[in-house]
Structure formats: structure tokens, C-alpha cells
Short mmCIF file of C-alpha atoms in Angstrom, two decimals:
data_model
loop_
_atom_site.label_atom_id
_atom_site.label_comp_id
_atom_site.label_asym_id
_atom_site.label_seq_id
_atom_site.Cartn_x
_atom_site.Cartn_y
_atom_site.Cartn_z
CA GLY D 4 0.00 0.00 0.00
CA GLU D 5 0.91 3.66 -0.11
CA SER D 6 1.62 5.83 2.87
CA VAL D 7 2.76 9.37 3.32
CA GLY D 8 5.69 9.82 5.65
CA LEU D 9 7.05 13.00 7.13
CA HIS D 10 8.65 14.03 3.85
CA LEU D 11 8.51 11.19 1.33
CA PRO D 12 5.50 9.08 0.34
CA THR D 13 6.24 5.38 0.26
CA LEU D 14 4.82 2.67 -1.97
CA SER D 15 5.34 -0.90 -0.78
CA VAL D 16 4.79 -3.75 -3.23
CA GLN D 17 5.57 -7.42 -3.58
CA GLU D 18 8.08 -8.68 -6.11
CA GLY D 19 6.34 -9.40 -9.39
CA ASP D 20 3.55 -6.89 -8.83
CA ASN D 21 3.04 -3.93 -11.12
CA SER D 22 3.82 -0.56 -9.52
CA ILE D 23 2.27 2.78 -10.29
CA ILE D 24 3.93 5.94 -9.07
CA ASN D 25 2.09 9.20 -9.45
CA CYS D 26 3.21 12.78 -9.78
CA ALA D 27 1.37 16.08 -9.96
CA TYR D 28 3.35 18.72 -11.78
CA SER D 29 3.02 22.41 -11.22
CA ASN D 30 3.46 24.35 -14.44
CA SER D 31 0.83 24.00 -17.14
CA ALA D 32 3.34 25.43 -19.62
CA SER D 33 5.85 22.60 -19.06
CA ASP D 34 6.27 20.54 -22.17
CA TYR D 35 8.94 17.99 -21.34
CA PHE D 36 8.84 15.53 -18.48
CA ILE D 37 11.33 13.03 -17.14
CA TRP D 38 11.20 10.24 -14.58
CA TYR D 39 14.33 9.57 -12.54
CA LYS D 40 15.34 6.77 -10.19
CA GLN D 41 17.59 7.64 -7.27
CA GLU D 42 19.26 5.00 -5.15
CA SER D 43 20.58 5.88 -1.74
CA GLY D 44 23.70 8.02 -1.88
CA LYS D 45 23.66 8.32 -5.67
CA GLY D 46 22.65 10.85 -8.27
CA PRO D 47 19.39 10.57 -10.25
CA GLN D 48 19.32 8.04 -13.06
CA PHE D 49 17.22 8.67 -16.19
CA ILE D 50 14.37 6.21 -16.67
CA ILE D 51 12.05 7.56 -19.33
CA ASP D 52 10.86 10.86 -20.73
CA ILE D 53 7.81 12.18 -22.54
CA ARG D 54 6.96 15.33 -24.44
CA SER D 55 3.70 17.16 -24.06
CA ASN D 56 2.50 16.18 -27.52
CA MET D 57 2.23 12.58 -26.33
CA ASP D 58 0.10 10.97 -23.64
CA LYS D 59 1.89 7.64 -23.36
CA ARG D 60 5.37 6.32 -23.90
CA GLN D 61 6.73 2.85 -23.26
CA GLY D 62 10.18 1.63 -22.43
CA GLN D 63 11.54 -1.62 -21.15
CA ARG D 64 9.20 -2.62 -18.27
CA VAL D 65 8.23 1.02 -17.78
CA THR D 66 5.43 3.17 -19.14
CA VAL D 67 4.85 6.86 -18.59
CA LEU D 68 1.40 8.37 -18.89
CA LEU D 69 0.78 12.09 -19.19
CA ASN D 70 -2.54 13.81 -18.52
CA LYS D 71 -2.12 17.46 -19.28
CA THR D 72 -5.71 18.29 -18.38
CA VAL D 73 -5.09 17.59 -14.70
CA LYS D 74 -1.28 18.07 -14.80
CA HIS D 75 -0.59 14.48 -13.83
CA LEU D 76 2.16 12.04 -14.67
CA SER D 77 2.43 8.42 -13.76
CA LEU D 78 5.18 5.84 -14.00
CA GLN D 79 4.16 2.23 -14.34
CA ILE D 80 6.73 -0.46 -13.63
CA ALA D 81 5.82 -3.96 -14.75
CA ALA D 82 6.88 -7.03 -12.80
CA THR D 83 8.59 -5.00 -10.11
CA GLN D 84 11.88 -6.43 -8.85
CA PRO D 85 13.81 -5.84 -5.60
CA GLY D 86 16.37 -3.90 -7.65
CA ASP D 87 13.66 -1.37 -8.46
CA SER D 88 13.62 -0.26 -4.82
CA ALA D 89 14.62 3.40 -4.84
CA VAL D 90 13.18 6.89 -4.75
CA TYR D 91 11.47 7.98 -7.95
CA PHE D 92 11.18 11.61 -8.99
CA CYS D 93 9.31 13.23 -11.80
CA ALA D 94 10.78 16.39 -13.27
CA GLU D 95 9.31 19.00 -15.58
CA THR D 96 10.82 21.64 -17.78
CA LEU D 97 10.05 24.07 -20.55
CA GLY D 98 11.58 23.46 -23.95
CA SER D 99 13.62 20.63 -25.36
CA GLY D 100 15.87 19.95 -22.43
CA TYR D 101 18.02 23.01 -22.09
CA SER D 102 16.03 24.76 -19.38
CA THR D 103 16.04 24.22 -15.64
CA LEU D 104 14.39 21.11 -14.28
CA THR D 105 11.84 21.29 -11.48
CA PHE D 106 11.67 18.12 -9.45
CA GLY D 107 8.60 16.69 -7.79
CA LYS D 108 8.60 15.56 -4.18
CA GLY D 109 9.49 11.96 -4.91
CA THR D 110 8.11 8.56 -3.97
CA MET D 111 10.02 5.80 -2.26
CA LEU D 112 9.34 2.39 -3.78
CA LEU D 113 9.99 -0.61 -1.53
CA VAL D 114 9.86 -4.02 -3.18
CA SER D 115 9.62 -7.06 -0.94
CA PRO D 116 10.88 -10.44 -2.20
CA GLY J 18 26.75 7.87 -23.47
CA ALA J 19 27.31 11.11 -21.61
CA VAL J 20 29.11 10.79 -18.29
CA VAL J 21 29.41 13.36 -15.52
CA SER J 22 32.02 12.78 -12.85
CA GLN J 23 31.61 14.47 -9.48
CA HIS J 24 34.30 14.61 -6.79
CA PRO J 25 34.64 14.05 -3.96
CA SER J 26 31.83 11.60 -3.28
CA TRP J 27 31.91 12.52 0.37
CA VAL J 28 33.73 15.05 2.52
CA ILE J 29 33.81 15.97 6.19
CA CYS J 30 35.04 19.42 7.11
CA LYS J 31 35.27 21.60 10.17
CA SER J 32 32.92 24.49 10.68
CA GLY J 33 34.33 27.69 9.20
CA THR J 34 36.41 26.03 6.50
CA SER J 35 35.72 25.95 2.76
CA VAL J 36 35.07 22.94 0.58
CA LYS J 37 35.32 22.64 -3.20
CA ILE J 38 33.26 20.16 -5.21
CA GLU J 39 34.12 19.42 -8.83
CA CYS J 40 31.80 18.41 -11.63
CA ARG J 41 33.34 17.23 -14.90
CA SER J 42 31.76 16.17 -18.16
CA LEU J 43 33.98 13.33 -19.35
CA ASP J 44 32.97 12.75 -22.94
CA PHE J 45 31.09 15.85 -23.99
CA GLN J 46 31.28 19.58 -23.65
CA ALA J 47 28.82 21.00 -21.18
CA THR J 48 27.77 24.53 -21.99
CA THR J 49 25.42 24.58 -19.02
CA MET J 50 25.68 22.94 -15.63
CA PHE J 51 23.31 22.94 -12.70
CA TRP J 52 23.94 22.55 -8.98
CA TYR J 53 21.36 21.02 -6.67
CA ARG J 54 21.13 20.46 -2.96
CA GLN J 55 19.18 17.60 -1.44
CA PHE J 56 18.35 17.13 2.23
CA PRO J 57 17.45 13.67 3.56
CA LYS J 58 14.13 12.33 2.30
CA GLN J 59 13.54 15.46 0.26
CA SER J 60 13.64 16.38 -3.38
CA LEU J 61 16.41 18.04 -5.32
CA MET J 62 16.38 21.80 -5.03
CA LEU J 63 18.11 23.83 -7.71
CA MET J 64 20.76 26.14 -6.30
CA ALA J 65 22.22 27.71 -9.40
CA THR J 66 22.76 27.49 -13.12
CA SER J 67 26.23 28.02 -14.50
CA ASN J 68 27.11 28.75 -18.11
CA GLU J 69 30.63 28.41 -19.36
CA GLY J 70 32.46 31.70 -19.31
CA SER J 71 29.78 33.71 -17.51
CA LYS J 72 28.52 34.27 -14.01
CA ALA J 73 26.22 31.75 -12.44
CA THR J 74 22.53 32.46 -11.97
CA TYR J 75 21.44 31.71 -8.43
CA GLU J 76 17.99 30.69 -7.31
CA GLN J 77 16.14 32.84 -4.82
CA GLY J 78 17.37 32.33 -1.30
CA VAL J 79 20.77 30.90 -2.28
CA GLU J 80 23.68 33.05 -1.10
CA LYS J 81 26.01 33.61 -4.01
CA ASP J 82 28.85 34.72 -1.74
CA LYS J 83 28.59 31.51 0.24
CA PHE J 84 28.20 29.10 -2.65
CA LEU J 85 30.78 30.12 -5.22
CA ILE J 86 30.37 28.61 -8.66
CA ASN J 87 33.01 28.66 -11.35
CA HIS J 88 32.49 27.27 -14.86
CA ALA J 89 35.76 28.20 -16.48
CA SER J 90 35.81 25.49 -19.14
CA LEU J 91 33.37 23.44 -21.15
CA THR J 92 34.13 20.35 -19.08
CA LEU J 93 34.45 21.62 -15.52
CA SER J 94 32.26 23.43 -13.03
CA THR J 95 33.15 23.83 -9.36
CA LEU J 96 31.04 24.64 -6.33
CA THR J 97 32.86 26.03 -3.31
CA VAL J 98 31.02 26.14 -0.01
CA THR J 99 32.71 28.94 1.90
CA SER J 100 32.79 29.23 5.68
CA ALA J 101 30.79 26.05 5.99
CA HIS J 102 28.40 25.56 8.89
CA PRO J 103 26.63 22.42 10.10
CA GLU J 104 23.41 23.54 8.40
CA ASP J 105 25.26 23.33 5.06
CA SER J 106 25.56 19.59 5.54
CA SER J 107 23.68 18.08 2.64
CA PHE J 108 23.94 16.03 -0.55
CA TYR J 109 25.12 18.21 -3.44
CA ILE J 110 24.49 17.05 -7.00
CA CYS J 111 25.57 18.54 -10.30
CA SER J 112 23.99 18.09 -13.68
CA ALA J 113 25.30 18.95 -17.11
CA ILE J 114 23.73 19.51 -20.48
CA SER J 115 25.30 20.22 -23.81
CA GLY J 116 24.15 21.59 -27.08
CA GLN J 117 24.53 18.17 -28.64
CA GLY J 118 21.25 16.63 -27.52
CA TYR J 119 22.54 14.63 -24.58
CA GLY J 120 19.91 16.17 -22.37
CA TYR J 121 20.49 16.16 -18.64
CA THR J 122 23.20 13.99 -17.12
CA PHE J 123 23.71 13.88 -13.37
CA GLY J 124 26.81 13.38 -11.29
CA SER J 125 26.89 10.84 -8.49
CA GLY J 126 26.60 13.47 -5.78
CA THR J 127 28.76 14.68 -2.90
CA ARG J 128 27.80 14.09 0.71
CA LEU J 129 29.05 17.09 2.73
CA THR J 130 29.15 16.85 6.50
CA VAL J 131 30.22 19.91 8.46
CA VAL J 132 31.24 19.25 12.05
#
């Protein structure tokens, strides 16, 4: 289930389940969105991106959905594995990737074997 | 692919001293680099944007005289935390982009502890 901690919401799932991580972004003018995975003590790692002219994009085991009407992004991870345990951040920006990124609050994903 | 190297990965310093963190783009030229600060269980907060050969642009609330940024070449940006205090203890992360379509590439971060 999902719980909201003091600073970071946490999603706990069983290995093999599908995970859905949600993000509400702030700027309706943003037109490029990125999902990052951050393991403890490391920098963010690119997972998948999507431009505002799309509403869905698929990668390997991951899918990003974009709903511009309600300014909502989601990251779906299929067949979640223990190695997927990390903090996941969405980020938004204006333009093609040369502007500043604004990060969301993040969600901690805990995968139990 | 694009690689950004950040050093040191961790540092402990005494209160009142200065610490320099380096961010290098290893296989591309980074015209723009960003510096972020991240407190435990929180998101990344942008501190400043540095462009090669010009002064950095600081975000509101970030003291430019305390956090000195130098981007003297297309492959190196440095962040110097001057007169560090315990409240400056944090995880500092750099990011680089280039004009070649690599997008955003992040360094591995530097854990600063001020005692």
C-alpha cells in the first residue's frame, strides 16, 4: 500500500507486482517531463521521458502516462523487482531539455521479495 | 553515453572552512551545468545554473557569496562552499547539459558533512 511519511510518500509492493507511481506537476506550460530513479547516496538516473505532444510512452518494463488536463504524470513499472527499490522523482521543464528542471517531491518504492 | 564525474563523493570538514566540489563532463562539452542540494528524504532543489564563461545564476534564497560557482571550461564546473556551517551539511548534486542533444546527465553526488 501507499503511505505518506514525514517528507517522502512510500509505496510498498511485492516482487512481481506492477507498480504505479504518481506525480502532480506544477506548471501547465511545461512541455517535457522526465522520470528519474535515485538509489541511496547516488545521483538521479534517467528512466524515461515524454513530451507534451504525447500521452503515453513505453520503455523496457516502464510506461509513462501524461494527462495534461489535470497536470498528472504516472510511471508504471511492470513485474517490479527488488532492484527497483529506490526513490522515484518526476521532473518538468520548458523546452527541449536546455532549461532548468523542477523536481517533484518523490516517492520511495519498496519491493519485498 | 554522456558521463558526468563528481568529486569528492563525500567530505567531512570543520565548521568555518571551505570545501570545493568538482563536476566534470567526461565525454562531452557542457555549456550549461546545474547545482542542486538535497536534504534527507527530500527532493532536489536547484541552487544555481552556470554557463561556461559567464557568471552563475542563483535561485532565490541561495547566497552567491557563500556558494561560489566557477564554470571556467566546457568540461568543468566547481562549487565552493565557503565558511561552511553544520546547516550546510547536505547532498550536493551537479547536472550537465550540452548543445549536442545529450539532455540532462547527473553526477553521483557529494555528501558534505560539516562538524
